[in-house]
Amino acid sequence: CQYAASEEAAGRASEHYRRAGWSPSTSLGDVACALYYGPRDVNSAIARCEALLLEHDGDRASEANLLVWLGGLEAMRGHFPEARDLVDQAGQRYEQLGLDADTYLRLRGAVEMFAGSPDLAEEALRTDCTALQRNEQIPVLATRAAELADAICEQGRYEEAETWIRLARESAGSDDLDAAFAWRYVKAKVLARLGAIDEAEQLAREAVDIVA
């Protein structure tokens, strides 16, 4: 979760790929992920993604891995039609190239959560979780199940959200900080909305401590 350092390292890796004659798509996806989660302000992060897209125009795998995170960044600043279009463009490339759809579906869910449409986020994240369960991608499922629980919680279906929180908690490895944070913050929201304020606050503080 050290995204500033991750952005720098992934940028160096992508240059090595380029000099070796290989597509830097994986490293560019790591750069864009770090821009999305890291300390850069959203406008700076968008400008960086757009510059990388121009630089790697025609490399469809690199385009997919940049477009999907660029869509998430546009959603952060409230440009929801543009965000959906960018994420869908990435999804089309993933499908054409036979690549794993997890990142596309995750960002599709994130865009809809930013847009205040948890029902649409649930649709994307449920599809993702079903595929992850089928393919036994348990570490990824741990975080994604918590994200699905969040979308369900926002629709007031707390008992169902609890089911996915439990799955997230059981699927998370002992060193999986991302999942450990994710299930706690959703569980805290559920507890707060059910009136268990003290327990909710304790979990929320645990989540903040993990991030710190």
PDB file of C-alpha atoms in Angstrom:
ATOM      1  CA  CYS A   1       0.000   0.000   0.000  1.00  0.00           C
ATOM      2  CA  GLN A   2       2.986   2.363  -0.433  1.00  0.00           C
ATOM      3  CA  TYR A   3       1.620   3.845  -3.625  1.00  0.00           C
ATOM      4  CA  ALA A   4       4.032   6.716  -4.202  1.00  0.00           C
ATOM      5  CA  ALA A   5       6.940   4.266  -4.127  1.00  0.00           C
ATOM      6  CA  SER A   6       4.902   1.818  -6.208  1.00  0.00           C
ATOM      7  CA  GLU A   7       4.288   4.426  -8.909  1.00  0.00           C
ATOM      8  CA  GLU A   8       8.014   5.157  -9.160  1.00  0.00           C
ATOM      9  CA  ALA A   9       9.047   1.485  -9.231  1.00  0.00           C
ATOM     10  CA  ALA A  10       6.382   0.518 -11.777  1.00  0.00           C
ATOM     11  CA  GLY A  11       7.436   3.435 -13.974  1.00  0.00           C
ATOM     12  CA  ARG A  12      11.025   2.152 -13.970  1.00  0.00           C
ATOM     13  CA  ALA A  13       9.832  -1.380 -14.753  1.00  0.00           C
ATOM     14  CA  SER A  14       7.740  -0.181 -17.695  1.00  0.00           C
ATOM     15  CA  GLU A  15      10.809   1.534 -19.167  1.00  0.00           C
ATOM     16  CA  HIS A  16      12.796  -1.709 -18.919  1.00  0.00           C
ATOM     17  CA  TYR A  17       9.986  -3.581 -20.673  1.00  0.00           C
ATOM     18  CA  ARG A  18       9.924  -0.967 -23.439  1.00  0.00           C
ATOM     19  CA  ARG A  19      13.712  -1.097 -23.948  1.00  0.00           C
ATOM     20  CA  ALA A  20      13.574  -4.909 -24.100  1.00  0.00           C
ATOM     21  CA  GLY A  21      10.914  -4.776 -26.814  1.00  0.00           C
ATOM     22  CA  TRP A  22       8.089  -6.121 -24.643  1.00  0.00           C
ATOM     23  CA  SER A  23       4.710  -4.558 -23.904  1.00  0.00           C
ATOM     24  CA  PRO A  24       4.870  -2.684 -20.590  1.00  0.00           C
ATOM     25  CA  SER A  25       1.131  -3.261 -20.038  1.00  0.00           C
ATOM     26  CA  THR A  26       1.393  -4.926 -16.630  1.00  0.00           C
ATOM     27  CA  SER A  27       3.713  -2.266 -15.231  1.00  0.00           C
ATOM     28  CA  LEU A  28       1.613   0.533 -16.704  1.00  0.00           C
ATOM     29  CA  GLY A  29      -1.409  -0.959 -14.966  1.00  0.00           C
ATOM     30  CA  ASP A  30       0.575  -0.818 -11.727  1.00  0.00           C
ATOM     31  CA  VAL A  31       1.455   2.828 -12.402  1.00  0.00           C
ATOM     32  CA  ALA A  32      -2.196   3.710 -13.005  1.00  0.00           C
ATOM     33  CA  CYS A  33      -3.322   1.773  -9.920  1.00  0.00           C
ATOM     34  CA  ALA A  34      -0.801   3.727  -7.832  1.00  0.00           C
ATOM     35  CA  LEU A  35      -2.075   6.984  -9.318  1.00  0.00           C
ATOM     36  CA  TYR A  36      -5.646   6.029  -8.360  1.00  0.00           C
ATOM     37  CA  TYR A  37      -4.899   4.977  -4.781  1.00  0.00           C
ATOM     38  CA  GLY A  38      -1.850   7.108  -4.082  1.00  0.00           C
ATOM     39  CA  PRO A  39      -1.165  10.616  -2.816  1.00  0.00           C
ATOM     40  CA  ARG A  40      -1.346  12.512  -6.120  1.00  0.00           C
ATOM     41  CA  ASP A  41      -4.279  14.881  -6.552  1.00  0.00           C
ATOM     42  CA  VAL A  42      -6.831  13.659  -9.074  1.00  0.00           C
ATOM     43  CA  ASN A  43      -6.072  16.197 -11.816  1.00  0.00           C
ATOM     44  CA  SER A  44      -2.363  15.397 -11.747  1.00  0.00           C
ATOM     45  CA  ALA A  45      -3.100  11.665 -11.808  1.00  0.00           C
ATOM     46  CA  ILE A  46      -5.427  12.063 -14.790  1.00  0.00           C
ATOM     47  CA  ALA A  47      -2.847  14.088 -16.697  1.00  0.00           C
ATOM     48  CA  ARG A  48      -0.243  11.365 -16.079  1.00  0.00           C
ATOM     49  CA  CYS A  49      -2.591   8.611 -17.300  1.00  0.00           C
ATOM     50  CA  GLU A  50      -3.495  10.586 -20.420  1.00  0.00           C
ATOM     51  CA  ALA A  51       0.183  11.183 -21.219  1.00  0.00           C
ATOM     52  CA  LEU A  52       0.903   7.452 -20.875  1.00  0.00           C
ATOM     53  CA  LEU A  53      -2.036   6.624 -23.162  1.00  0.00           C
ATOM     54  CA  LEU A  54      -0.619   8.895 -25.857  1.00  0.00           C
ATOM     55  CA  GLU A  55       2.829   7.394 -25.408  1.00  0.00           C
ATOM     56  CA  HIS A  56       1.542   3.821 -25.785  1.00  0.00           C
ATOM     57  CA  ASP A  57      -1.161   4.385 -28.388  1.00  0.00           C
ATOM     58  CA  GLY A  58      -1.873   1.135 -30.256  1.00  0.00           C
ATOM     59  CA  ASP A  59      -0.696  -1.202 -27.472  1.00  0.00           C
ATOM     60  CA  ARG A  60      -4.159  -2.513 -26.618  1.00  0.00           C
ATOM     61  CA  ALA A  61      -3.195  -4.259 -23.390  1.00  0.00           C
ATOM     62  CA  SER A  62      -1.483  -1.111 -22.117  1.00  0.00           C
ATOM     63  CA  GLU A  63      -4.485   0.959 -23.201  1.00  0.00           C
ATOM     64  CA  ALA A  64      -6.834  -1.337 -21.283  1.00  0.00           C
ATOM     65  CA  ASN A  65      -4.775  -1.149 -18.102  1.00  0.00           C
ATOM     66  CA  LEU A  66      -4.596   2.649 -18.279  1.00  0.00           C
ATOM     67  CA  LEU A  67      -8.171   3.365 -19.397  1.00  0.00           C
ATOM     68  CA  VAL A  68      -9.745   1.376 -16.577  1.00  0.00           C
ATOM     69  CA  TRP A  69      -7.992   3.369 -13.843  1.00  0.00           C
ATOM     70  CA  LEU A  70      -8.449   6.632 -15.743  1.00  0.00           C
ATOM     71  CA  GLY A  71     -12.181   5.932 -15.612  1.00  0.00           C
ATOM     72  CA  GLY A  72     -11.974   5.576 -11.847  1.00  0.00           C
ATOM     73  CA  LEU A  73     -10.083   8.856 -11.589  1.00  0.00           C
ATOM     74  CA  GLU A  74     -12.705  10.674 -13.685  1.00  0.00           C
ATOM     75  CA  ALA A  75     -15.373   9.331 -11.329  1.00  0.00           C
ATOM     76  CA  MET A  76     -13.441  10.784  -8.390  1.00  0.00           C
ATOM     77  CA  ARG A  77     -13.966  14.263  -9.811  1.00  0.00           C
ATOM     78  CA  GLY A  78     -17.614  13.623 -10.638  1.00  0.00           C
ATOM     79  CA  HIS A  79     -17.367  13.098 -14.417  1.00  0.00           C
ATOM     80  CA  PHE A  80     -19.542   9.997 -14.428  1.00  0.00           C
ATOM     81  CA  PRO A  81     -20.513   9.629 -18.137  1.00  0.00           C
ATOM     82  CA  GLU A  82     -16.837   9.954 -19.116  1.00  0.00           C
ATOM     83  CA  ALA A  83     -15.838   7.552 -16.348  1.00  0.00           C
ATOM     84  CA  ARG A  84     -18.306   4.879 -17.490  1.00  0.00           C
ATOM     85  CA  ASP A  85     -17.207   5.257 -21.095  1.00  0.00           C
ATOM     86  CA  LEU A  86     -13.514   4.883 -20.237  1.00  0.00           C
ATOM     87  CA  VAL A  87     -14.072   1.834 -18.039  1.00  0.00           C
ATOM     88  CA  ASP A  88     -16.240   0.225 -20.728  1.00  0.00           C
ATOM     89  CA  GLN A  89     -13.572   0.901 -23.352  1.00  0.00           C
ATOM     90  CA  ALA A  90     -11.118  -0.933 -21.114  1.00  0.00           C
ATOM     91  CA  GLY A  91     -13.592  -3.778 -20.639  1.00  0.00           C
ATOM     92  CA  GLN A  92     -13.931  -4.216 -24.393  1.00  0.00           C
ATOM     93  CA  ARG A  93     -10.167  -4.493 -24.744  1.00  0.00           C
ATOM     94  CA  TYR A  94      -9.942  -6.998 -21.878  1.00  0.00           C
ATOM     95  CA  GLU A  95     -12.582  -9.126 -23.565  1.00  0.00           C
ATOM     96  CA  GLN A  96     -10.933  -8.895 -26.993  1.00  0.00           C
ATOM     97  CA  LEU A  97      -7.557  -9.894 -25.542  1.00  0.00           C
ATOM     98  CA  GLY A  98      -8.955 -12.645 -23.310  1.00  0.00           C
ATOM     99  CA  LEU A  99      -7.681 -10.932 -20.165  1.00  0.00           C
ATOM    100  CA  ASP A 100      -9.026 -11.323 -16.616  1.00  0.00           C
ATOM    101  CA  ALA A 101     -12.048  -9.044 -16.124  1.00  0.00           C
ATOM    102  CA  ASP A 102     -11.521  -8.480 -12.381  1.00  0.00           C
ATOM    103  CA  THR A 103      -9.982  -5.009 -12.678  1.00  0.00           C
ATOM    104  CA  TYR A 104     -12.680  -3.896 -15.126  1.00  0.00           C
ATOM    105  CA  LEU A 105     -15.513  -5.124 -12.895  1.00  0.00           C
ATOM    106  CA  ARG A 106     -13.901  -3.677  -9.775  1.00  0.00           C
ATOM    107  CA  LEU A 107     -13.604  -0.240 -11.340  1.00  0.00           C
ATOM    108  CA  ARG A 108     -17.069  -0.492 -12.834  1.00  0.00           C
ATOM    109  CA  GLY A 109     -18.313  -1.010  -9.292  1.00  0.00           C
ATOM    110  CA  ALA A 110     -16.193   1.839  -7.938  1.00  0.00           C
ATOM    111  CA  VAL A 111     -17.486   4.276 -10.560  1.00  0.00           C
ATOM    112  CA  GLU A 112     -21.087   3.455  -9.682  1.00  0.00           C
ATOM    113  CA  MET A 113     -20.410   3.843  -5.962  1.00  0.00           C
ATOM    114  CA  PHE A 114     -18.940   7.296  -6.596  1.00  0.00           C
ATOM    115  CA  ALA A 115     -22.001   8.072  -8.749  1.00  0.00           C
ATOM    116  CA  GLY A 116     -24.397   7.088  -5.966  1.00  0.00           C
ATOM    117  CA  SER A 117     -25.719   4.004  -7.775  1.00  0.00           C
ATOM    118  CA  PRO A 118     -24.943   1.103  -5.415  1.00  0.00           C
ATOM    119  CA  ASP A 119     -27.403  -1.155  -7.253  1.00  0.00           C
ATOM    120  CA  LEU A 120     -25.300  -0.923 -10.423  1.00  0.00           C
ATOM    121  CA  ALA A 121     -22.119  -1.339  -8.382  1.00  0.00           C
ATOM    122  CA  GLU A 122     -23.595  -4.473  -6.839  1.00  0.00           C
ATOM    123  CA  GLU A 123     -24.323  -5.914 -10.277  1.00  0.00           C
ATOM    124  CA  ALA A 124     -20.693  -5.532 -11.412  1.00  0.00           C
ATOM    125  CA  LEU A 125     -19.155  -6.691  -8.123  1.00  0.00           C
ATOM    126  CA  ARG A 126     -21.470  -9.689  -7.804  1.00  0.00           C
ATOM    127  CA  THR A 127     -20.441 -10.827 -11.304  1.00  0.00           C
ATOM    128  CA  ASP A 128     -16.805 -10.389 -10.273  1.00  0.00           C
ATOM    129  CA  CYS A 129     -17.170 -12.283  -6.979  1.00  0.00           C
ATOM    130  CA  THR A 130     -18.940 -15.168  -8.721  1.00  0.00           C
ATOM    131  CA  ALA A 131     -16.053 -15.504 -11.186  1.00  0.00           C
ATOM    132  CA  LEU A 132     -13.455 -15.250  -8.420  1.00  0.00           C
ATOM    133  CA  GLN A 133     -15.194 -17.967  -6.418  1.00  0.00           C
ATOM    134  CA  ARG A 134     -15.433 -20.195  -9.483  1.00  0.00           C
ATOM    135  CA  ASN A 135     -11.736 -19.737 -10.239  1.00  0.00           C
ATOM    136  CA  GLU A 136     -10.753 -20.045  -6.547  1.00  0.00           C
ATOM    137  CA  GLN A 137      -8.972 -16.682  -6.545  1.00  0.00           C
ATOM    138  CA  ILE A 138      -9.406 -16.426  -2.793  1.00  0.00           C
ATOM    139  CA  PRO A 139      -6.983 -13.575  -1.945  1.00  0.00           C
ATOM    140  CA  VAL A 140      -8.644 -11.289  -4.502  1.00  0.00           C
ATOM    141  CA  LEU A 141     -12.099 -12.422  -3.408  1.00  0.00           C
ATOM    142  CA  ALA A 142     -11.363 -11.261   0.148  1.00  0.00           C
ATOM    143  CA  THR A 143     -11.285  -7.591  -0.852  1.00  0.00           C
ATOM    144  CA  ARG A 144     -13.884  -7.812  -3.582  1.00  0.00           C
ATOM    145  CA  ALA A 145     -16.423  -9.462  -1.253  1.00  0.00           C
ATOM    146  CA  ALA A 146     -16.026  -6.529   1.144  1.00  0.00           C
ATOM    147  CA  GLU A 147     -16.602  -4.100  -1.728  1.00  0.00           C
ATOM    148  CA  LEU A 148     -19.745  -6.004  -2.698  1.00  0.00           C
ATOM    149  CA  ALA A 149     -20.876  -5.906   0.937  1.00  0.00           C
ATOM    150  CA  ASP A 150     -20.455  -2.119   0.882  1.00  0.00           C
ATOM    151  CA  ALA A 151     -22.693  -1.781  -2.180  1.00  0.00           C
ATOM    152  CA  ILE A 152     -25.328  -4.003  -0.546  1.00  0.00           C
ATOM    153  CA  CYS A 153     -25.059  -2.084   2.744  1.00  0.00           C
ATOM    154  CA  GLU A 154     -25.726   1.184   0.921  1.00  0.00           C
ATOM    155  CA  GLN A 155     -29.046  -0.299  -0.212  1.00  0.00           C
ATOM    156  CA  GLY A 156     -30.047  -1.123   3.373  1.00  0.00           C
ATOM    157  CA  ARG A 157     -29.780  -4.925   3.069  1.00  0.00           C
ATOM    158  CA  TYR A 158     -27.659  -5.366   6.174  1.00  0.00           C
ATOM    159  CA  GLU A 159     -28.178  -9.087   6.768  1.00  0.00           C
ATOM    160  CA  GLU A 160     -27.060  -9.895   3.222  1.00  0.00           C
ATOM    161  CA  ALA A 161     -24.117  -7.522   3.572  1.00  0.00           C
ATOM    162  CA  GLU A 162     -23.076  -9.452   6.694  1.00  0.00           C
ATOM    163  CA  THR A 163     -22.836 -12.651   4.620  1.00  0.00           C
ATOM    164  CA  TRP A 164     -20.306 -11.070   2.274  1.00  0.00           C
ATOM    165  CA  ILE A 165     -18.410  -9.415   5.130  1.00  0.00           C
ATOM    166  CA  ARG A 166     -18.022 -12.845   6.718  1.00  0.00           C
ATOM    167  CA  LEU A 167     -16.740 -14.276   3.425  1.00  0.00           C
ATOM    168  CA  ALA A 168     -14.261 -11.404   3.104  1.00  0.00           C
ATOM    169  CA  ARG A 169     -13.006 -11.949   6.635  1.00  0.00           C
ATOM    170  CA  GLU A 170     -12.638 -15.728   6.179  1.00  0.00           C
ATOM    171  CA  SER A 171     -10.880 -15.333   2.802  1.00  0.00           C
ATOM    172  CA  ALA A 172      -8.323 -12.744   3.930  1.00  0.00           C
ATOM    173  CA  GLY A 173      -4.760 -13.817   4.660  1.00  0.00           C
ATOM    174  CA  SER A 174      -3.145 -12.716   7.902  1.00  0.00           C
ATOM    175  CA  ASP A 175      -0.973 -10.182   6.052  1.00  0.00           C
ATOM    176  CA  ASP A 176      -3.698  -8.891   3.687  1.00  0.00           C
ATOM    177  CA  LEU A 177      -4.021  -5.305   4.928  1.00  0.00           C
ATOM    178  CA  ASP A 178      -6.294  -4.274   2.062  1.00  0.00           C
ATOM    179  CA  ALA A 179      -8.887  -6.918   2.939  1.00  0.00           C
ATOM    180  CA  ALA A 180      -8.439  -6.381   6.674  1.00  0.00           C
ATOM    181  CA  PHE A 181      -9.303  -2.718   6.250  1.00  0.00           C
ATOM    182  CA  ALA A 182     -12.121  -3.317   3.763  1.00  0.00           C
ATOM    183  CA  TRP A 183     -14.234  -5.731   5.794  1.00  0.00           C
ATOM    184  CA  ARG A 184     -13.809  -3.687   8.970  1.00  0.00           C
ATOM    185  CA  TYR A 185     -15.022  -0.424   7.500  1.00  0.00           C
ATOM    186  CA  VAL A 186     -18.081  -2.070   5.946  1.00  0.00           C
ATOM    187  CA  LYS A 187     -18.881  -3.982   9.141  1.00  0.00           C
ATOM    188  CA  ALA A 188     -18.559  -0.724  11.100  1.00  0.00           C
ATOM    189  CA  LYS A 189     -21.089   0.937   8.769  1.00  0.00           C
ATOM    190  CA  VAL A 190     -23.534  -1.953   9.181  1.00  0.00           C
ATOM    191  CA  LEU A 191     -23.202  -1.900  12.969  1.00  0.00           C
ATOM    192  CA  ALA A 192     -23.664   1.872  13.113  1.00  0.00           C
ATOM    193  CA  ARG A 193     -26.823   1.705  11.035  1.00  0.00           C
ATOM    194  CA  LEU A 194     -28.168  -1.035  13.296  1.00  0.00           C
ATOM    195  CA  GLY A 195     -27.485   1.130  16.361  1.00  0.00           C
ATOM    196  CA  ALA A 196     -24.431  -0.699  17.779  1.00  0.00           C
ATOM    197  CA  ILE A 197     -22.438   2.515  17.941  1.00  0.00           C
ATOM    198  CA  ASP A 198     -19.689   1.520  20.396  1.00  0.00           C
ATOM    199  CA  GLU A 199     -18.848  -1.676  18.515  1.00  0.00           C
ATOM    200  CA  ALA A 200     -18.970   0.211  15.214  1.00  0.00           C
ATOM    201  CA  GLU A 201     -16.569   2.870  16.500  1.00  0.00           C
ATOM    202  CA  GLN A 202     -14.117   0.241  17.733  1.00  0.00           C
ATOM    203  CA  LEU A 203     -14.016  -1.455  14.318  1.00  0.00           C
ATOM    204  CA  ALA A 204     -13.744   1.869  12.513  1.00  0.00           C
ATOM    205  CA  ARG A 205     -10.756   2.835  14.682  1.00  0.00           C
ATOM    206  CA  GLU A 206      -9.153  -0.543  13.930  1.00  0.00           C
ATOM    207  CA  ALA A 207      -9.605   0.167  10.216  1.00  0.00           C
ATOM    208  CA  VAL A 208      -7.982   3.596  10.578  1.00  0.00           C
ATOM    209  CA  ASP A 209      -5.071   2.062  12.495  1.00  0.00           C
ATOM    210  CA  ILE A 210      -4.517  -0.445   9.665  1.00  0.00           C
ATOM    211  CA  VAL A 211      -4.410   2.355   7.108  1.00  0.00           C
ATOM    212  CA  ALA A 212      -2.018   4.342   9.277  1.00  0.00           C
TER     213      ALA A 212
END
